[in-house]
Amino acid sequence: MLTRKLMFAVMFVLVLATGSLQAGGDPARGQELSVDCADCHGIDGKGDEDNPAIAGLDEAKHLGLLKAYQSGELVDEEETMLMFTEELSEQDMADLAAYYATLEG
Ligand code: HEC
């Protein structure tokens, strides 16, 4: 009886875990992609006086920002972010957002 309960508990956790993986991006892959962002936003994503901090940004919010830059909905003066999101796929952006969400803001 106890083992059965345990099995249900394990299954429940697994379902939760795979569910969240599908919904979000892959932080490990995001970390690989983030080398392109680190030049400006810093290795730790904390930015500097010219570049905003992006560490600890909410994943969904970050993804929304990247998509908005890519589509031209959000325009920064130098078009830097347009340039850096131009080549990214939707999956790339999701992975990046997932990675930065794991960093301390
Ligand atoms: C050449 C420098 C540079 C690079 C490289 C760069 N960014 Fe940016 N990023 C900026 C600047 C400058 C801004 C502020 C733009 C503005 O005024 O809207 C910005 C803004 C952002 C914002 C919005 C932050 C906020 O709170 O509004 C996000 C998110 C972001 N960048 C993510 C990224 C990601 C992810 C990458 C890598 C794919 C990246 N950036 C690469 C310079 C850069």
PDB file of C-alpha atoms and ligand atoms in Angstrom:
ATOM      1  CA  MET A   1       0.000   0.000   0.000  1.00  0.00           C
ATOM      2  CA  LEU A   2       2.777   2.359   0.930  1.00  0.00           C
ATOM      3  CA  THR A   3       4.732   1.591  -2.236  1.00  0.00           C
ATOM      4  CA  ARG A   4       1.641   2.239  -4.311  1.00  0.00           C
ATOM      5  CA  LYS A   5       1.229   5.647  -2.745  1.00  0.00           C
ATOM      6  CA  LEU A   6       4.880   6.309  -3.322  1.00  0.00           C
ATOM      7  CA  MET A   7       4.560   5.361  -6.973  1.00  0.00           C
ATOM      8  CA  PHE A   8       1.696   7.767  -7.408  1.00  0.00           C
ATOM      9  CA  ALA A   9       3.710  10.489  -5.746  1.00  0.00           C
ATOM     10  CA  VAL A  10       6.676   9.855  -8.041  1.00  0.00           C
ATOM     11  CA  MET A  11       4.448   9.817 -11.099  1.00  0.00           C
ATOM     12  CA  PHE A  12       2.845  13.062 -10.030  1.00  0.00           C
ATOM     13  CA  VAL A  13       6.212  14.755  -9.648  1.00  0.00           C
ATOM     14  CA  LEU A  14       7.355  13.447 -13.030  1.00  0.00           C
ATOM     15  CA  VAL A  15       4.238  14.775 -14.728  1.00  0.00           C
ATOM     16  CA  LEU A  16       4.805  18.152 -13.132  1.00  0.00           C
ATOM     17  CA  ALA A  17       8.458  18.176 -14.132  1.00  0.00           C
ATOM     18  CA  THR A  18       7.857  17.287 -17.794  1.00  0.00           C
ATOM     19  CA  GLY A  19       4.971  19.734 -17.932  1.00  0.00           C
ATOM     20  CA  SER A  20       7.155  22.616 -16.876  1.00  0.00           C
ATOM     21  CA  LEU A  21       9.922  21.574 -19.256  1.00  0.00           C
ATOM     22  CA  GLN A  22       7.564  21.668 -22.202  1.00  0.00           C
ATOM     23  CA  ALA A  23       6.122  25.005 -21.229  1.00  0.00           C
ATOM     24  CA  GLY A  24       9.448  26.732 -20.705  1.00  0.00           C
ATOM     25  CA  GLY A  25      12.829  26.859 -22.337  1.00  0.00           C
ATOM     26  CA  ASP A  26      15.951  24.841 -21.642  1.00  0.00           C
ATOM     27  CA  PRO A  27      18.244  26.843 -19.322  1.00  0.00           C
ATOM     28  CA  ALA A  28      21.324  24.774 -20.247  1.00  0.00           C
ATOM     29  CA  ARG A  29      20.910  25.611 -23.907  1.00  0.00           C
ATOM     30  CA  GLY A  30      20.106  29.179 -22.977  1.00  0.00           C
ATOM     31  CA  GLN A  31      23.403  29.435 -21.158  1.00  0.00           C
ATOM     32  CA  GLU A  32      25.252  28.415 -24.331  1.00  0.00           C
ATOM     33  CA  LEU A  33      23.381  31.044 -26.338  1.00  0.00           C
ATOM     34  CA  SER A  34      23.944  33.696 -23.685  1.00  0.00           C
ATOM     35  CA  VAL A  35      27.604  34.180 -24.644  1.00  0.00           C
ATOM     36  CA  ASP A  36      26.290  36.591 -27.293  1.00  0.00           C
ATOM     37  CA  CYS A  37      24.424  38.607 -24.695  1.00  0.00           C
ATOM     38  CA  ALA A  38      27.196  38.685 -22.099  1.00  0.00           C
ATOM     39  CA  ASP A  39      29.223  41.304 -24.005  1.00  0.00           C
ATOM     40  CA  CYS A  40      26.683  43.916 -23.037  1.00  0.00           C
ATOM     41  CA  HIS A  41      24.547  42.502 -20.282  1.00  0.00           C
ATOM     42  CA  GLY A  42      27.509  40.927 -18.468  1.00  0.00           C
ATOM     43  CA  ILE A  43      28.393  37.297 -17.731  1.00  0.00           C
ATOM     44  CA  ASP A  44      26.092  37.426 -14.721  1.00  0.00           C
ATOM     45  CA  GLY A  45      23.367  39.329 -16.603  1.00  0.00           C
ATOM     46  CA  LYS A  46      23.589  42.247 -14.203  1.00  0.00           C
ATOM     47  CA  GLY A  47      24.290  44.827 -16.895  1.00  0.00           C
ATOM     48  CA  ASP A  48      26.110  48.139 -16.398  1.00  0.00           C
ATOM     49  CA  GLU A  49      25.385  51.838 -16.859  1.00  0.00           C
ATOM     50  CA  ASP A  50      24.658  51.395 -20.583  1.00  0.00           C
ATOM     51  CA  ASN A  51      22.928  48.044 -20.510  1.00  0.00           C
ATOM     52  CA  PRO A  52      19.969  46.992 -18.390  1.00  0.00           C
ATOM     53  CA  ALA A  53      20.218  44.050 -16.017  1.00  0.00           C
ATOM     54  CA  ILE A  54      18.419  40.985 -17.327  1.00  0.00           C
ATOM     55  CA  ALA A  55      19.347  38.467 -14.623  1.00  0.00           C
ATOM     56  CA  GLY A  56      16.389  37.213 -12.664  1.00  0.00           C
ATOM     57  CA  LEU A  57      13.841  38.541 -15.150  1.00  0.00           C
ATOM     58  CA  ASP A  58      10.641  36.584 -15.109  1.00  0.00           C
ATOM     59  CA  GLU A  59      10.850  33.980 -17.874  1.00  0.00           C
ATOM     60  CA  ALA A  60       7.575  34.875 -19.570  1.00  0.00           C
ATOM     61  CA  LYS A  61       8.301  38.580 -19.330  1.00  0.00           C
ATOM     62  CA  HIS A  62      11.786  38.124 -20.788  1.00  0.00           C
ATOM     63  CA  LEU A  63      10.439  36.052 -23.674  1.00  0.00           C
ATOM     64  CA  GLY A  64       7.851  38.740 -24.336  1.00  0.00           C
ATOM     65  CA  LEU A  65      10.526  41.446 -24.422  1.00  0.00           C
ATOM     66  CA  LEU A  66      12.729  39.492 -26.839  1.00  0.00           C
ATOM     67  CA  LYS A  67       9.805  38.806 -29.154  1.00  0.00           C
ATOM     68  CA  ALA A  68       8.814  42.474 -29.044  1.00  0.00           C
ATOM     69  CA  TYR A  69      12.346  43.553 -30.018  1.00  0.00           C
ATOM     70  CA  GLN A  70      12.407  40.987 -32.810  1.00  0.00           C
ATOM     71  CA  SER A  71       9.071  42.046 -34.242  1.00  0.00           C
ATOM     72  CA  GLY A  72       9.989  45.719 -34.011  1.00  0.00           C
ATOM     73  CA  GLU A  73       7.179  46.388 -31.553  1.00  0.00           C
ATOM     74  CA  LEU A  74       9.793  47.456 -29.015  1.00  0.00           C
ATOM     75  CA  VAL A  75      12.479  49.704 -30.481  1.00  0.00           C
ATOM     76  CA  ASP A  76      15.648  50.742 -28.707  1.00  0.00           C
ATOM     77  CA  GLU A  77      17.489  53.770 -30.009  1.00  0.00           C
ATOM     78  CA  GLU A  78      20.499  51.957 -31.409  1.00  0.00           C
ATOM     79  CA  GLU A  79      18.482  48.980 -32.632  1.00  0.00           C
ATOM     80  CA  THR A  80      20.925  46.809 -30.732  1.00  0.00           C
ATOM     81  CA  MET A  81      18.332  44.426 -29.492  1.00  0.00           C
ATOM     82  CA  LEU A  82      16.698  44.185 -32.908  1.00  0.00           C
ATOM     83  CA  MET A  83      20.079  43.103 -34.253  1.00  0.00           C
ATOM     84  CA  PHE A  84      20.593  40.544 -31.520  1.00  0.00           C
ATOM     85  CA  THR A  85      17.143  39.025 -31.693  1.00  0.00           C
ATOM     86  CA  GLU A  86      16.911  38.969 -35.484  1.00  0.00           C
ATOM     87  CA  GLU A  87      18.610  35.604 -35.834  1.00  0.00           C
ATOM     88  CA  LEU A  88      17.008  33.923 -32.839  1.00  0.00           C
ATOM     89  CA  SER A  89      14.343  31.252 -33.192  1.00  0.00           C
ATOM     90  CA  GLU A  90      11.395  31.120 -30.847  1.00  0.00           C
ATOM     91  CA  GLN A  91      13.088  28.198 -29.065  1.00  0.00           C
ATOM     92  CA  ASP A  92      16.335  30.187 -28.700  1.00  0.00           C
ATOM     93  CA  MET A  93      14.448  33.008 -27.038  1.00  0.00           C
ATOM     94  CA  ALA A  94      12.584  30.643 -24.729  1.00  0.00           C
ATOM     95  CA  ASP A  95      15.873  28.989 -23.737  1.00  0.00           C
ATOM     96  CA  LEU A  96      17.553  32.336 -23.085  1.00  0.00           C
ATOM     97  CA  ALA A  97      14.617  33.520 -20.994  1.00  0.00           C
ATOM     98  CA  ALA A  98      14.720  30.275 -19.013  1.00  0.00           C
ATOM     99  CA  TYR A  99      18.444  30.661 -18.380  1.00  0.00           C
ATOM    100  CA  TYR A 100      18.308  34.267 -17.206  1.00  0.00           C
ATOM    101  CA  ALA A 101      15.384  33.428 -14.936  1.00  0.00           C
ATOM    102  CA  THR A 102      17.733  31.071 -13.055  1.00  0.00           C
ATOM    103  CA  LEU A 103      20.218  33.877 -12.310  1.00  0.00           C
ATOM    104  CA  GLU A 104      20.027  36.127  -9.275  1.00  0.00           C
ATOM    105  CA  GLY A 105      18.700  39.542 -10.225  1.00  0.00           C
TER     106      GLY A 105
HETATM  107  C1  HEC B   1      25.542  45.156 -28.112  1.00  0.00           C
HETATM  108  C2  HEC B   1      24.975  45.143 -26.764  1.00  0.00           C
HETATM  109  C3  HEC B   1      23.847  44.150 -26.456  1.00  0.00           C
HETATM  110  C4  HEC B   1      23.792  42.807 -26.714  1.00  0.00           C
HETATM  111  C5  HEC B   1      24.859  41.952 -27.370  1.00  0.00           C
HETATM  112  C6  HEC B   1      22.532  42.340 -26.196  1.00  0.00           C
HETATM  113  N1  HEC B   1      21.833  43.372 -25.633  1.00  0.00           N
HETATM  114 FE1  HEC B   1      20.019  43.240 -24.699  1.00  0.00          FE
HETATM  115  N2  HEC B   1      19.992  45.255 -24.500  1.00  0.00           N
HETATM  116  C7  HEC B   1      21.010  46.124 -24.815  1.00  0.00           C
HETATM  117  C8  HEC B   1      20.591  47.489 -24.557  1.00  0.00           C
HETATM  118  C9  HEC B   1      21.435  48.734 -24.778  1.00  0.00           C
HETATM  119  C10 HEC B   1      19.278  47.403 -24.064  1.00  0.00           C
HETATM  120  C11 HEC B   1      18.341  48.563 -23.687  1.00  0.00           C
HETATM  121  C12 HEC B   1      17.588  48.911 -24.933  1.00  0.00           C
HETATM  122  C13 HEC B   1      16.462  49.888 -24.728  1.00  0.00           C
HETATM  123  O1  HEC B   1      16.747  51.027 -24.388  1.00  0.00           O
HETATM  124  O2  HEC B   1      15.317  49.467 -24.948  1.00  0.00           O
HETATM  125  C14 HEC B   1      18.925  45.986 -24.022  1.00  0.00           C
HETATM  126  C15 HEC B   1      17.717  45.490 -23.565  1.00  0.00           C
HETATM  127  C16 HEC B   1      17.461  44.151 -23.349  1.00  0.00           C
HETATM  128  C17 HEC B   1      16.287  43.634 -22.686  1.00  0.00           C
HETATM  129  C18 HEC B   1      15.154  44.459 -22.086  1.00  0.00           C
HETATM  130  C19 HEC B   1      15.459  44.678 -20.623  1.00  0.00           C
HETATM  131  C20 HEC B   1      14.376  45.415 -19.926  1.00  0.00           C
HETATM  132  O3  HEC B   1      14.235  45.228 -18.725  1.00  0.00           O
HETATM  133  O4  HEC B   1      13.662  46.208 -20.576  1.00  0.00           O
HETATM  134  C21 HEC B   1      16.388  42.293 -22.694  1.00  0.00           C
HETATM  135  C22 HEC B   1      15.401  41.296 -22.106  1.00  0.00           C
HETATM  136  C23 HEC B   1      17.620  41.953 -23.355  1.00  0.00           C
HETATM  137  N3  HEC B   1      18.249  43.113 -23.743  1.00  0.00           N
HETATM  138  C24 HEC B   1      18.083  40.669 -23.558  1.00  0.00           C
HETATM  139  C25 HEC B   1      19.191  40.353 -24.328  1.00  0.00           C
HETATM  140  C26 HEC B   1      19.554  39.013 -24.709  1.00  0.00           C
HETATM  141  C27 HEC B   1      18.832  37.755 -24.268  1.00  0.00           C
HETATM  142  C28 HEC B   1      20.667  39.105 -25.492  1.00  0.00           C
HETATM  143  C29 HEC B   1      21.402  37.994 -26.214  1.00  0.00           C
HETATM  144  C30 HEC B   1      20.631  37.304 -27.236  1.00  0.00           C
HETATM  145  C31 HEC B   1      21.003  40.516 -25.583  1.00  0.00           C
HETATM  146  N4  HEC B   1      20.080  41.235 -24.875  1.00  0.00           N
HETATM  147  C32 HEC B   1      22.101  41.026 -26.270  1.00  0.00           C
HETATM  148  C33 HEC B   1      22.262  45.764 -25.316  1.00  0.00           C
HETATM  149  C34 HEC B   1      22.598  44.503 -25.765  1.00  0.00           C
END
